[in-house]
């Protein structure tokens, strides 16, 4: 991590016990872009660590940010056998590329449970394990000392993982993706990446097909996905949302499967969310542009009653009883 660690909420009040802690290890979409232009917001791809005050830990997405998190977890574990839970939004590169570099995978006795949506005909093990086929990587994932278990998630079907309650949510992305609402410590967090708005069919198809005219059936399905998303986010304290594009960029690439901060705000206002975190930043957005977006959408959010913050690599958020009351 290159950027300084900083704290938002909770820490400002000195209230920590009973809070959920969220650490951003990678906030970039598409591909990693570390370099002089991304020093402040970071260049690693999607990965977020969620901790409960009871010591529970969830890893959400396994982009290149996972490498740094794995080093920390291995250090903390001191070589002891541990179980790690990794929730994947989907299996595009920017959400799985850190898996072969996850240090705990090479510690004997470790168990890694990977949760994902089955979006192809193959088993999850073949899809996710396939990234370390011998043509691509020297050590096959199944040959790593850790035991890797795969758990297929189903949108709407709640899961209990340690002291977390986790609800998978269907999203609108080429070949599908899922978001997650995570509850613990009397508060709630949602992770909504990757998703396009709900005006075009993208789920379950490749974007090279381009945008096609919507049938009545398509419209019904999209309306249902959107309604379920709003319902799933209702009253959520903090929502991390795919805000990859500025509006003018979205207009050029509506079939890429990503949203703008405007789309995210619309959903958050409807769901009465307290805070929106801008996330999955386009690799072409350098620090200066991110500063401008951060400032502009903070103001826009305030006028709509939503606290908007922009995620940066190394940022730690604490949300909890105090945060909700505030
Ligand atoms: Zn992505
Ligand atoms: Zn994607």
XYZ file of C-alpha atoms and ligand atoms in Angstrom, residues 29-30 46 90 94-95 194 258 280, ligand 1:
10
model
C -11.468 -1.739 -11.716
C -10.356 -3.582 -14.883
C -10.816 -4.914 -6.064
C -17.774 -12.593 -10.109
C -9.827 -7.697 -11.614
C -11.722 -9.688 -8.947
C -19.752 -4.806 -10.674
C -20.468 -0.403 -14.927
C -14.012 0.278 -8.694
Zn -14.463 -5.305 -12.194
